[in-house]
Coordinates of C-alpha atoms in Angstrom, one line a residue:
M1 CA 4.5 2.0 19.7
R2 CA 4.0 3.3 16.2
N3 CA 4.0 7.1 15.8
C4 CA 1.1 8.2 13.7
R5 CA -1.8 10.5 14.1
P6 CA -5.3 9.1 14.9
Q7 CA -7.2 8.3 11.7
R8 CA -10.6 10.0 11.7
Y9 CA -13.8 8.7 10.1
Q10 CA -15.6 10.8 7.6
H11 CA -19.2 10.1 8.5
E12 CA -21.2 13.3 8.2
P13 CA -23.5 13.3 6.4
F14 CA -24.0 9.7 7.3
S15 CA -26.5 8.1 5.0
I16 CA -26.8 4.4 4.2
P17 CA -28.4 3.8 0.8
R18 CA -31.8 2.0 0.8
N19 CA -32.0 -1.4 -0.9
H20 CA -28.3 -1.6 -1.0
H21 CA -27.2 -4.8 -2.7
P22 CA -23.5 -5.0 -3.6
M23 CA -22.6 -5.7 -7.1
L24 CA -19.6 -8.0 -7.7
F25 CA -17.0 -6.6 -10.0
K26 CA -13.8 -8.5 -9.5
G27 CA -14.0 -12.3 -8.8
K28 CA -11.2 -14.3 -7.4
F29 CA -11.2 -18.1 -7.4
L30 CA -9.2 -19.4 -4.5
A31 CA -8.1 -23.0 -4.0
P32 CA -5.7 -24.8 -1.7
N33 CA -2.1 -23.5 -2.3
H34 CA -3.8 -20.8 -4.4
Q35 CA -5.9 -23.6 -6.0
R36 CA -8.6 -23.6 -3.4
A37 CA -12.1 -25.0 -4.1
G38 CA -15.3 -23.3 -3.5
M39 CA -15.2 -19.6 -2.7
F40 CA -15.7 -16.7 -5.1
L41 CA -14.8 -13.2 -4.1
G42 CA -15.4 -9.7 -5.5
P43 CA -15.8 -6.1 -4.4
S44 CA -19.1 -4.4 -4.0
K45 CA -20.5 -1.6 -6.0
N46 CA -20.0 1.1 -3.5
C47 CA -16.5 2.0 -2.4
A48 CA -16.2 3.2 1.2
R49 CA -15.2 6.7 1.8
S50 CA -12.0 6.6 3.8
M51 CA -10.5 9.0 6.3
D52 CA -6.9 8.6 5.5
R53 CA -6.8 8.9 1.7
S54 CA -7.0 5.2 1.4
C55 CA -9.4 3.3 -0.8
I56 CA -11.3 0.4 0.6
R57 CA -13.2 -1.8 -1.8
C58 CA -16.1 -3.5 -0.1
V59 CA -16.2 -7.0 -1.3
A60 CA -19.1 -9.4 -1.6
A61 CA -18.5 -13.1 -1.5
R62 CA -21.0 -15.0 -3.5
P63 CA -21.6 -18.5 -2.3
A64 CA -20.9 -21.2 -4.9
L65 CA -24.2 -23.0 -4.3
E66 CA -26.7 -20.2 -3.8
N67 CA -27.6 -17.1 -5.8
R68 CA -27.2 -14.7 -3.0
S69 CA -24.3 -12.6 -1.7
M70 CA -23.0 -11.1 1.5
I71 CA -20.4 -8.6 2.0
V72 CA -17.4 -10.3 3.6
Y73 CA -14.2 -9.7 1.8
G74 CA -12.3 -6.5 1.1
D75 CA -9.1 -5.0 -0.3
H76 CA -7.5 -2.1 1.6
K77 CA -5.4 0.4 -0.3
Q78 CA -3.8 3.6 0.7
T79 CA -2.2 6.6 -1.0
Q80 CA 1.5 6.9 -0.7
N81 CA 4.3 9.1 -2.0
A82 CA 6.1 7.3 -4.8
Q83 CA 9.4 8.9 -4.0
Q84 CA 9.3 7.6 -0.5
L85 CA 8.5 4.1 -1.8
R86 CA 11.4 4.3 -4.2
E87 CA 13.8 5.4 -1.4
A88 CA 12.6 2.5 0.8
A89 CA 13.2 0.1 -2.1
S90 CA 16.7 1.5 -2.5
E91 CA 17.5 0.9 1.1
M92 CA 16.2 -2.7 0.7
A93 CA 18.4 -3.2 -2.3
E94 CA 21.5 -1.8 -0.5
S95 CA 20.9 -4.1 2.5
L96 CA 21.4 -7.1 0.2
D97 CA 25.1 -6.2 0.0
R98 CA 25.6 -7.3 3.6
M99 CA 23.7 -10.6 3.3
S100 CA 25.4 -14.0 2.6
H101 CA 23.7 -16.7 0.6
G102 CA 20.8 -18.7 2.0
V103 CA 17.0 -18.5 2.3
Q104 CA 17.0 -15.3 4.2
R105 CA 18.9 -13.4 1.5
H106 CA 16.6 -15.0 -1.1
A107 CA 13.5 -13.9 0.9
A108 CA 14.8 -10.4 1.1
L109 CA 15.4 -10.3 -2.6
V110 CA 11.9 -11.5 -3.3
G111 CA 10.6 -8.9 -0.9
L112 CA 12.5 -6.2 -2.9
F113 CA 11.0 -7.6 -6.1
I114 CA 7.5 -7.4 -4.6
S115 CA 7.9 -3.9 -3.3
V116 CA 9.3 -2.6 -6.6
S117 CA 6.4 -4.4 -8.5
E118 CA 3.8 -2.6 -6.3
L119 CA 5.6 0.7 -7.1
V120 CA 5.8 0.2 -10.9
Q121 CA 2.3 -1.0 -11.3
A122 CA 1.0 1.9 -9.2
L123 CA 2.9 4.3 -11.5
A124 CA 1.3 2.6 -14.5
D125 CA -2.1 3.2 -13.0
V126 CA -1.3 6.8 -12.5
D127 CA -0.4 7.0 -16.2
F128 CA -3.6 5.3 -17.1
Q129 CA -5.7 7.6 -15.0
T130 CA -4.0 10.6 -16.6
S131 CA -4.4 9.6 -20.2
G132 CA -7.3 7.2 -20.0
I133 CA -5.5 4.6 -22.1
D134 CA -2.7 2.2 -21.4
I135 CA 0.5 3.3 -23.2
F136 CA 4.0 1.8 -22.9
S137 CA 5.3 5.1 -21.8
P138 CA 9.1 5.7 -21.2
R139 CA 8.4 5.5 -17.4
Q140 CA 6.6 2.2 -17.8
Q141 CA 9.3 0.8 -20.0
R142 CA 12.0 1.7 -17.5
G143 CA 10.0 0.2 -14.7
A144 CA 9.3 -3.0 -16.7
R145 CA 13.0 -3.4 -17.5
L146 CA 13.8 -2.9 -13.8
L147 CA 11.3 -5.7 -12.9
V148 CA 12.8 -8.0 -15.4
G149 CA 16.2 -7.4 -14.1
L150 CA 15.1 -8.1 -10.5
A151 CA 13.2 -11.2 -11.7
A152 CA 16.5 -12.4 -13.2
E153 CA 18.2 -11.9 -9.8
V154 CA 15.4 -13.9 -8.2
A155 CA 15.7 -16.6 -10.8
K156 CA 19.5 -16.9 -10.3
S157 CA 19.1 -17.2 -6.6
W158 CA 16.2 -19.8 -6.9
Q159 CA 17.9 -21.9 -9.5
S160 CA 21.2 -22.1 -7.4
G161 CA 19.3 -23.3 -4.4
F162 CA 19.8 -19.9 -2.7
G163 CA 23.5 -20.2 -3.3
V164 CA 24.0 -16.6 -4.4
G165 CA 25.0 -13.9 -1.8
G166 CA 25.7 -10.2 -1.7
G167 CA 24.2 -7.3 -3.7
I168 CA 22.4 -7.2 -7.0
D169 CA 23.5 -5.8 -10.4
P170 CA 24.5 -2.1 -9.9
G171 CA 22.7 -1.3 -13.1
L172 CA 19.4 -2.2 -11.5
L173 CA 20.1 0.3 -8.7
K174 CA 20.6 3.0 -11.3
L175 CA 17.4 2.0 -13.0
L176 CA 15.5 2.3 -9.7
A177 CA 17.2 5.6 -8.9
G178 CA 16.2 7.0 -12.3
L179 CA 12.5 5.9 -12.1
D180 CA 10.2 8.9 -12.4
C181 CA 8.4 8.9 -9.1
Q182 CA 6.8 12.4 -9.2
A183 CA 3.4 11.1 -8.1
E184 CA 1.1 10.0 -5.3
V185 CA 0.2 6.4 -5.9
L186 CA -2.4 4.0 -4.6
T187 CA -0.8 0.9 -3.2
G188 CA -1.9 -2.3 -1.5
S189 CA -0.6 -5.8 -0.8
A190 CA -1.2 -8.3 -3.6
E191 CA -3.7 -11.0 -2.4
G192 CA -1.7 -14.0 -3.6
Y193 CA 1.6 -12.8 -1.9
A194 CA -0.2 -11.7 1.3
H195 CA -2.7 -14.4 1.9
Y196 CA -2.6 -17.5 -0.4
A197 CA 1.1 -18.6 -0.6
L198 CA 1.5 -17.6 -4.2
Y199 CA 5.2 -17.4 -4.9
P200 CA 6.5 -15.5 -7.9
E201 CA 9.1 -18.2 -8.3
S202 CA 6.3 -20.5 -9.4
Y203 CA 5.9 -18.4 -12.6
L204 CA 9.6 -18.9 -13.4
D205 CA 9.0 -22.6 -13.2
A206 CA 5.9 -22.4 -15.4
A207 CA 7.6 -20.3 -18.0
Q208 CA 10.6 -22.6 -18.1
K209 CA 8.3 -25.5 -19.0
S210 CA 6.2 -23.5 -21.5
G211 CA 8.3 -23.9 -24.6
L212 CA 8.1 -20.1 -25.2
D213 CA 11.3 -18.2 -26.1
A214 CA 12.5 -14.6 -26.4
N215 CA 10.2 -14.1 -29.5
T216 CA 7.3 -13.6 -27.1
C217 CA 5.3 -10.5 -26.2
V218 CA 4.6 -10.8 -22.5
I219 CA 1.6 -8.9 -21.2
G220 CA 0.8 -8.5 -17.5
V221 CA -2.6 -7.9 -16.1
R222 CA -2.3 -5.3 -13.4
S223 CA -1.9 -5.2 -10.6
I224 CA 0.0 -8.4 -9.5
G225 CA 0.2 -9.6 -13.1
L226 CA 2.9 -7.0 -14.0
G227 CA 5.4 -8.5 -11.6
L228 CA 4.4 -12.0 -12.6
A229 CA 4.8 -11.1 -16.2
A230 CA 8.4 -9.9 -15.4
M231 CA 9.1 -13.4 -14.0
V232 CA 7.9 -15.0 -17.2
A233 CA 9.9 -12.6 -19.4
A234 CA 13.1 -13.1 -17.3
S235 CA 12.6 -16.9 -17.5
I236 CA 12.3 -17.1 -21.3
G237 CA 14.6 -14.2 -22.1
A238 CA 11.8 -12.0 -23.5
P239 CA 11.9 -8.2 -23.6
A240 CA 10.3 -6.2 -20.7
P241 CA 6.5 -6.8 -20.5
F242 CA 3.7 -4.4 -21.3
S243 CA 0.9 -4.2 -18.8
V244 CA -2.8 -3.4 -19.0
R245 CA -5.6 -2.6 -16.6
P246 CA -8.9 -4.2 -17.5
I247 CA -11.9 -1.9 -17.0
G248 CA -15.7 -2.0 -17.2
H249 CA -18.3 -4.3 -15.8
P250 CA -16.9 -7.0 -13.6
F251 CA -18.1 -9.8 -15.8
R252 CA -17.5 -7.9 -19.1
R253 CA -14.1 -6.4 -18.8
Y254 CA -12.4 -4.7 -21.8
I255 CA -9.0 -3.3 -22.6
N256 CA -8.3 0.4 -23.5
A257 CA -4.7 0.3 -24.7
D258 CA -2.7 1.8 -27.5
P259 CA -2.0 -0.9 -30.2
Q260 CA 1.3 0.9 -30.9
S261 CA 2.6 -0.3 -27.6
I262 CA 2.9 -3.8 -29.2
A263 CA 3.2 -2.8 -32.8
T264 CA 6.5 -4.5 -33.3
W265 CA 5.1 -7.8 -32.1
M266 CA 1.9 -7.4 -34.2
N267 CA 4.0 -7.2 -37.4
N268 CA 5.9 -10.3 -36.5
P269 CA 4.0 -13.4 -37.7
S270 CA 6.2 -15.8 -35.7
A271 CA 5.8 -14.0 -32.4
R272 CA 3.7 -15.4 -29.6
F273 CA 1.9 -13.6 -26.8
A274 CA 1.9 -14.5 -23.1
V275 CA -0.9 -13.1 -20.9
V276 CA 0.0 -13.3 -17.2
D277 CA -2.2 -12.9 -14.1
E278 CA -3.1 -14.7 -10.8
G279 CA -6.6 -15.5 -12.1
P280 CA -8.9 -16.5 -13.5
G281 CA -11.7 -15.4 -11.1
L282 CA -15.4 -15.6 -11.0
S283 CA -15.9 -14.7 -14.6
G284 CA -12.4 -14.9 -16.0
S285 CA -13.2 -11.6 -17.7
S286 CA -9.8 -9.8 -17.1
M287 CA -7.7 -12.3 -18.9
H288 CA -10.5 -12.8 -21.5
A289 CA -10.4 -9.0 -22.1
V290 CA -6.7 -9.2 -23.0
I291 CA -7.4 -12.2 -25.3
M292 CA -10.1 -10.4 -27.1
W293 CA -8.0 -7.2 -27.5
L294 CA -5.3 -9.2 -29.1
R295 CA -7.8 -11.1 -31.3
E296 CA -9.1 -7.7 -32.5
L297 CA -5.6 -6.7 -33.4
G298 CA -5.4 -9.8 -35.7
I299 CA -3.6 -12.3 -33.3
D300 CA -4.8 -15.9 -33.7
T301 CA -5.9 -17.6 -30.5
D302 CA -3.3 -20.4 -30.8
R303 CA -0.5 -17.8 -30.5
I304 CA -1.9 -16.5 -27.2
H305 CA -0.5 -18.3 -24.2
L306 CA -2.1 -17.9 -20.7
F307 CA -0.2 -18.0 -17.4
P308 CA -2.9 -18.4 -14.7
S309 CA -2.2 -19.3 -11.0
H310 CA -4.6 -22.3 -10.9
S311 CA -5.9 -24.9 -13.3
G312 CA -9.6 -24.4 -12.3
G313 CA -10.6 -22.3 -15.2
P314 CA -13.1 -19.3 -15.1
G315 CA -15.8 -19.3 -12.5
I316 CA -19.5 -19.6 -12.6
E317 CA -20.1 -16.1 -14.1
A318 CA -17.9 -16.7 -17.2
S319 CA -19.6 -16.3 -20.5
R320 CA -19.8 -19.0 -23.1
E321 CA -17.4 -17.1 -25.2
A322 CA -14.9 -16.7 -22.3
R323 CA -15.1 -20.5 -21.6
E324 CA -14.6 -21.4 -25.2
T325 CA -11.7 -19.0 -25.7
W326 CA -10.1 -20.2 -22.5
S327 CA -10.3 -23.8 -23.7
R328 CA -8.6 -22.9 -27.0
C329 CA -5.6 -20.9 -25.6
P330 CA -2.4 -22.8 -24.5
K331 CA -2.1 -22.6 -20.8
H332 CA 0.9 -22.8 -18.5
V333 CA -0.3 -23.0 -14.9
A334 CA 1.9 -21.6 -12.1
T335 CA 3.4 -24.6 -10.2
A336 CA 2.3 -25.4 -6.8
F337 CA 4.4 -24.4 -3.8
E338 CA 5.6 -27.9 -3.2
C339 CA 6.8 -28.2 -6.8
T340 CA 8.4 -24.8 -6.8
F341 CA 10.5 -25.8 -3.8
S342 CA 10.7 -29.5 -4.5
E343 CA 12.7 -32.1 -2.7
S344 CA 13.5 -33.7 -6.1
S345 CA 15.6 -30.6 -7.0
K346 CA 18.6 -28.9 -5.5
I347 CA 16.3 -26.1 -4.3
L348 CA 15.9 -26.0 -0.5
T349 CA 12.4 -26.9 0.7
L350 CA 10.3 -25.5 3.5
R351 CA 11.4 -28.3 5.7
D352 CA 15.0 -27.2 5.1
W353 CA 14.3 -23.6 5.9
V354 CA 12.6 -24.5 9.2
A355 CA 15.3 -27.0 10.1
E356 CA 17.9 -24.4 9.7
A357 CA 15.9 -21.8 11.7
V358 CA 15.3 -24.1 14.7
G359 CA 18.8 -25.8 14.5
R360 CA 17.4 -29.3 14.1
P361 CA 18.5 -31.0 10.9
E362 CA 16.3 -34.1 11.6
L363 CA 13.0 -32.4 11.5
G364 CA 9.6 -33.6 10.5
L365 CA 6.9 -31.5 8.9
T366 CA 3.2 -32.4 8.9
E367 CA 0.6 -30.2 7.2
I368 CA -2.3 -29.1 9.4
S369 CA -4.0 -26.7 7.0
G370 CA -7.7 -26.9 6.2
G371 CA -8.8 -27.3 9.8
E372 CA -6.5 -30.3 10.5
W373 CA -4.9 -28.3 13.3
R374 CA -7.9 -29.2 15.4
G375 CA -6.7 -32.7 15.7
A376 CA -3.8 -31.5 17.9
H377 CA -6.1 -29.7 20.3
Y378 CA -9.2 -31.9 20.5
A379 CA -9.4 -35.5 21.5
D380 CA -13.0 -35.8 20.1
E381 CA -13.7 -34.7 16.6
G382 CA -17.3 -34.1 17.7
R383 CA -16.1 -31.1 19.7
W384 CA -14.2 -29.5 16.9
P385 CA -14.9 -25.8 16.2
P386 CA -15.8 -24.7 12.7
S387 CA -13.1 -24.0 10.2
P388 CA -13.4 -21.9 7.0
R389 CA -11.1 -24.3 5.3
G390 CA -11.3 -22.7 1.9
T391 CA -9.5 -19.5 3.1
E392 CA -7.3 -20.8 5.9
R393 CA -3.7 -20.0 5.6
R394 CA -1.3 -22.9 5.0
K395 CA 0.2 -24.2 8.2
F396 CA 2.4 -27.0 9.3
L397 CA 3.5 -28.7 12.5
A398 CA 7.2 -29.1 12.7
S399 CA 8.6 -31.6 15.2
S400 CA 12.0 -32.9 16.4
G401 CA 12.1 -35.2 19.4
R402 CA 9.8 -33.7 22.0
D403 CA 10.0 -30.1 20.5
R404 CA 7.3 -28.7 18.2
W405 CA 6.8 -25.6 16.3
L406 CA 3.9 -24.0 14.4
V407 CA 4.9 -23.0 10.8
K408 CA 2.3 -20.8 9.2
F409 CA 2.2 -18.7 6.1
A410 CA 2.3 -15.0 7.0
G411 CA 3.0 -13.3 3.8
L412 CA 5.9 -12.5 1.5
G413 CA 8.0 -9.4 1.8
E414 CA 7.0 -6.5 4.1
T415 CA 3.6 -8.3 4.9
G416 CA 5.4 -11.2 6.6
R417 CA 8.0 -9.0 8.3
R418 CA 5.3 -6.8 9.8
K419 CA 3.5 -9.7 11.2
K420 CA 6.7 -11.1 12.7
R421 CA 7.3 -7.8 14.5
T422 CA 3.8 -7.9 15.9
A423 CA 4.1 -11.5 16.9
T424 CA 7.4 -10.8 18.7
M425 CA 5.8 -7.9 20.6
L426 CA 2.9 -10.2 21.6
H427 CA 5.3 -12.8 23.0
E428 CA 7.3 -10.2 24.9
A429 CA 4.1 -9.1 26.5
E430 CA 3.3 -12.7 27.4
F431 CA 0.2 -12.9 25.2
G432 CA 1.6 -15.1 22.5
S433 CA 4.1 -17.8 21.5
Q434 CA 7.8 -17.4 21.1
V435 CA 8.8 -16.4 17.6
V436 CA 11.7 -18.3 16.2
A437 CA 12.1 -17.0 12.6
L438 CA 10.4 -15.8 9.4
C439 CA 11.3 -18.2 6.6
H440 CA 10.5 -16.8 3.2
G441 CA 6.9 -16.1 4.1
F442 CA 6.3 -18.7 6.8
L443 CA 6.3 -17.6 10.4
V444 CA 7.9 -20.1 12.8
E445 CA 6.7 -20.1 16.4
R446 CA 7.0 -22.4 19.4
W447 CA 4.1 -24.8 19.5
I448 CA 1.8 -23.9 22.5
D449 CA 0.6 -26.9 24.6
G450 CA -2.7 -26.1 26.3
T451 CA -6.4 -26.5 26.3
T452 CA -8.7 -24.3 24.1
M453 CA -10.8 -22.0 26.1
D454 CA -14.0 -23.5 24.8
Q455 CA -12.9 -26.7 26.6
A456 CA -11.6 -25.0 29.7
P457 CA -13.9 -21.9 30.2
L458 CA -12.7 -19.3 32.7
P459 CA -14.8 -17.9 35.5
R460 CA -16.5 -14.6 34.5
E461 CA -14.3 -12.4 36.6
R462 CA -11.1 -13.9 35.4
L463 CA -12.3 -13.8 31.8
I464 CA -13.0 -10.1 32.0
A465 CA -9.6 -9.5 33.6
E466 CA -7.9 -11.3 30.8
F467 CA -9.7 -9.3 28.1
T468 CA -9.0 -6.1 29.9
N469 CA -5.2 -6.6 30.0
Y470 CA -5.1 -8.0 26.5
L471 CA -7.2 -5.4 24.7
A472 CA -5.6 -2.5 26.7
W473 CA -2.2 -3.7 25.6
R474 CA -3.2 -3.8 21.9
A475 CA -4.7 -0.4 22.1
L476 CA -1.6 1.1 23.5
N477 CA 1.1 -0.9 21.6
L478 CA -0.4 -1.7 18.2
R479 CA -1.5 1.7 17.0
T480 CA -1.3 2.0 13.2
C481 CA -1.8 4.2 10.2
E482 CA -2.9 1.2 8.1
P483 CA -6.4 1.5 6.5
G484 CA -9.5 -0.3 7.4
A485 CA -13.3 0.0 6.6
S486 CA -15.0 3.3 7.3
L487 CA -18.1 3.6 9.4
L488 CA -20.1 4.0 6.3
A489 CA -18.6 0.8 4.7
L490 CA -19.3 -1.1 8.0
A491 CA -22.8 0.1 8.1
E492 CA -23.5 -0.8 4.5
M493 CA -22.1 -4.3 5.1
A494 CA -24.3 -4.7 8.2
V495 CA -27.5 -3.5 6.4
S496 CA -26.8 -5.6 3.3
N497 CA -26.0 -8.8 5.2
T498 CA -29.0 -8.3 7.4
S499 CA -31.2 -7.8 4.3
E500 CA -29.9 -11.1 2.8
A501 CA -30.3 -13.1 6.0
L502 CA -33.2 -11.6 7.8
G503 CA -35.2 -9.6 5.2
E504 CA -35.6 -5.9 4.2
K505 CA -37.8 -5.0 7.2
R506 CA -35.2 -5.7 9.7
A507 CA -32.5 -4.3 7.4
A508 CA -34.5 -1.0 7.2
A509 CA -34.7 -0.8 10.9
L510 CA -31.0 -1.3 11.3
R511 CA -30.3 1.3 8.6
G512 CA -32.2 3.8 10.6
W513 CA -30.7 2.9 13.9
L514 CA -27.1 3.1 12.5
S515 CA -27.8 6.4 10.8
K516 CA -28.9 7.9 14.1
L517 CA -26.2 6.4 16.2
A518 CA -23.2 7.4 14.0
P519 CA -20.4 8.2 16.5
A520 CA -19.1 11.8 16.3
S521 CA -15.5 11.3 17.5
G522 CA -12.5 10.2 15.5
L523 CA -10.6 7.4 17.1
Q524 CA -7.1 5.9 16.6
R525 CA -6.9 2.7 14.6
V526 CA -5.0 -0.3 16.0
E527 CA -4.1 -3.7 14.8
I528 CA -7.2 -5.4 16.2
D529 CA -7.3 -9.1 17.0
G530 CA -10.4 -9.6 15.1
K531 CA -10.9 -13.2 16.1
L532 CA -11.8 -13.7 19.8
Q533 CA -13.8 -16.9 19.7
P534 CA -13.0 -19.2 22.7
W535 CA -11.2 -21.8 20.5
E536 CA -8.6 -19.0 19.6
F537 CA -7.3 -19.0 23.2
L538 CA -5.2 -21.6 25.0
V539 CA -5.2 -22.2 28.7
R540 CA -1.8 -23.5 29.8
A541 CA -1.2 -26.1 32.6
D542 CA 0.1 -23.3 34.8
G543 CA -3.2 -21.3 34.3
R544 CA -1.7 -18.7 31.9
V545 CA -3.9 -17.7 28.9
L546 CA -2.2 -17.3 25.5
K547 CA -3.8 -16.0 22.3
T548 CA -3.3 -17.9 19.0
D549 CA -3.7 -16.5 15.5
A550 CA -3.3 -12.9 16.8
V551 CA -1.5 -11.2 13.9
D552 CA -3.4 -12.0 10.7
H553 CA -6.9 -10.8 11.0
C554 CA -6.5 -7.0 10.9
R555 CA -4.7 -7.6 7.6
A556 CA -6.9 -10.5 6.3
H557 CA -8.6 -10.5 2.9
D558 CA -11.8 -9.1 4.4
L559 CA -13.6 -5.9 4.8
I560 CA -12.8 -5.0 8.3
G561 CA -9.0 -4.2 8.4
C562 CA -7.6 -2.1 11.2
Q563 CA -10.2 -0.5 13.5
P564 CA -10.4 1.3 16.8
I565 CA -10.0 -1.1 19.8
E566 CA -13.8 -0.7 20.3
W567 CA -14.3 -3.3 17.6
D568 CA -12.6 -6.0 19.7
I569 CA -14.5 -4.9 22.8
A570 CA -17.8 -5.3 20.8
G571 CA -16.5 -8.7 19.6
A572 CA -15.8 -9.8 23.1
R573 CA -19.2 -8.7 24.2
V574 CA -20.8 -10.8 21.4
E575 CA -18.6 -13.9 21.8
Y576 CA -18.9 -14.2 25.6
G577 CA -22.4 -12.7 26.1
L578 CA -21.0 -9.9 28.3
S579 CA -23.6 -7.9 30.1
D580 CA -23.6 -4.0 30.2
S581 CA -22.0 -4.3 33.6
D582 CA -19.3 -6.7 32.3
V583 CA -18.5 -4.2 29.5
R584 CA -18.3 -1.3 32.0
T585 CA -15.9 -3.3 34.1
L586 CA -13.8 -4.2 31.2
V587 CA -13.7 -0.6 29.9
Q588 CA -12.9 0.9 33.3
G589 CA -10.2 -1.6 33.8
M590 CA -8.5 -0.6 30.5
K591 CA -8.0 2.9 31.9
L592 CA -8.1 4.3 28.4
A593 CA -10.4 6.8 26.6
I594 CA -12.8 4.2 25.3
D595 CA -15.9 5.4 23.3
N596 CA -19.1 3.7 24.2
G597 CA -20.8 5.0 21.2
H598 CA -18.4 3.1 18.9
I599 CA -18.9 -0.1 20.9
G600 CA -22.6 0.2 20.4
F601 CA -22.3 1.0 16.7
F602 CA -19.8 -1.9 16.1
E603 CA -21.9 -4.6 17.9
P604 CA -24.5 -5.1 15.0
C605 CA -21.8 -4.6 12.4
Y606 CA -19.7 -7.4 14.1
L607 CA -22.7 -9.7 14.2
A608 CA -23.6 -9.1 10.5
F609 CA -20.0 -9.6 9.5
Q610 CA -19.6 -12.9 11.3
L611 CA -23.0 -14.0 10.0
G612 CA -21.8 -13.4 6.4
L613 CA -18.4 -14.9 7.0
W614 CA -19.6 -18.2 8.3
S615 CA -22.7 -18.4 6.1
T616 CA -20.5 -18.0 3.0
A617 CA -18.0 -20.6 4.2
A618 CA -20.8 -23.1 4.8
Q619 CA -21.9 -22.8 1.2
S620 CA -18.5 -24.2 0.0
E621 CA -18.6 -27.2 2.3
N622 CA -20.4 -30.5 2.9
G623 CA -20.9 -33.1 5.5
R624 CA -19.9 -32.4 9.2
E625 CA -17.9 -29.3 8.3
K626 CA -20.9 -27.8 6.6
A627 CA -23.0 -28.5 9.7
R628 CA -20.4 -26.9 12.0
L629 CA -20.2 -23.7 9.8
A630 CA -24.0 -23.5 9.4
A631 CA -24.5 -23.9 13.2
T632 CA -22.0 -21.1 13.8
A633 CA -23.7 -18.8 11.3
D634 CA -27.0 -19.6 12.9
R635 CA -25.7 -18.5 16.3
Y636 CA -24.8 -15.1 14.9
R637 CA -28.1 -14.9 13.1
M638 CA -30.0 -15.5 16.3
R639 CA -27.8 -13.0 18.2
L640 CA -28.5 -10.4 15.5
I641 CA -32.2 -11.0 15.6
G642 CA -32.1 -10.7 19.4
F643 CA -30.2 -7.4 19.1
L644 CA -32.6 -6.0 16.5
D645 CA -35.7 -7.1 18.4
E646 CA -34.4 -5.5 21.7
C647 CA -33.0 -2.3 20.2
L648 CA -35.0 -1.5 17.1
I649 CA -38.5 -3.1 17.0

């Protein structure tokens, strides 16, 4: 059990703004293998006030086909001590000394690179907040050189097929130890590394094929773009990258940076410029802002090379100027995961990683992403549950003889390691599958044979008993200091989504009800399950019930994050239509201090969130999948109407 103090909500005075409609300010275009089609994301106008010095950006997902928005997605950040982050990175670096060559050592090296990238970009943000302008300060120069050195270590390991063992260049340890970390910094997991299987090695590959050389000024767009820029610089032998933080309106970003930071390059007519980020997003305005800054400094467009993470181009909110500029700049798209770790090269592939982990050289690997996993659990496609395919994590079914394993992307670096620890605990408590390994971001677990609970429903008494045991265990064993949405952020989401779906009259009634009900006590956050629908549980032949997909959703790319266990209790009530008596039985059986006020508060928030989630997913689909998603959204809509009619009107 993690040792941390309960995180308390700041909710007084608790006031939900009227006519609250979130304004998008940072769009992300997501596609399969980080080139997904259909969903645009961006945070809302109002940041939630958090209780543990963490910043939570409420994020609205704008459907691709309708001019309306619901709050669904979020980005959770927390304040940390930079010196402690540096010490943790130093320990990670020293641990490499004891590791032999192979994918595990390579994964640890990439994890170190990501951790140091997060630290260096956070320190750059501190400098920017202090001065109000991006300057290539001595601290930033040292951090950038450190990142390029680490990127070169990653490149050496990747290009050798993970044939390098042991520690890294001692000079890099000295650079890290000498990094000025006298600051409190705001950190968070980069979306691509945590959710969408974006590998930094893919930028090494793109840079190798770009034709650029050492006579290139590399510019990273913070946050993730700084580390990716270091990969590009290392690949082409360029000096350490400068980084900028675009600011201003989400669709009209601009750069406030000191031209002297790149003065040497400006005076070199043969120099080229590389702009690196994981975009473009809804408007492409972040990368466009860097292009325009360079153009204002006299740099011709044909000298500005772009390194995006996908080939889709800017999204629907892009200006005509942004689209035209984007079309004129040379582009070098980060290679897809399958090409970065290709069977046609000497670099080991995902199949090789898994085969080594399970000890089966003759191993088959079949992709079951994008909802294809349903074919393994349902004989009739007509009974398939809905799948938000645009945001599903990549997953594969590995097989050798009669043995099978689930191989699912869990995140690079500490994100994946943390999920492996949780998955191991779940298995030891007999709630989840056996964990075999974590292979460079992919979690390998034994495949569970069983029938989904929507096809094999449990008697009500047994159902409540299962939830009692499962949620009590999570509440006791998965306590966390990680951030999640505040009560205010959840209430704003609920009111906004209700307004979009049901109209302002019902939204106003919900606003008043939530304002009056605001719970007064602070509760411990836990790693909630967050996804309790019947198709997420498997009933084994021996009658045991196991939970699938139980480690991702408290750390997903959505607003909710880690919450008190009362969130899951409210979710169970909604998903299974539990009566007041059922909930009392569940709560009493948990034998914990459960707050009924929070359960009541969370119920309409849960309904409004699910309504937004499935409605947004439906906008990006067509055919039978769209019908499934729309029907699911409608179920939550009707439940929310029923709740409001019963409690508010």
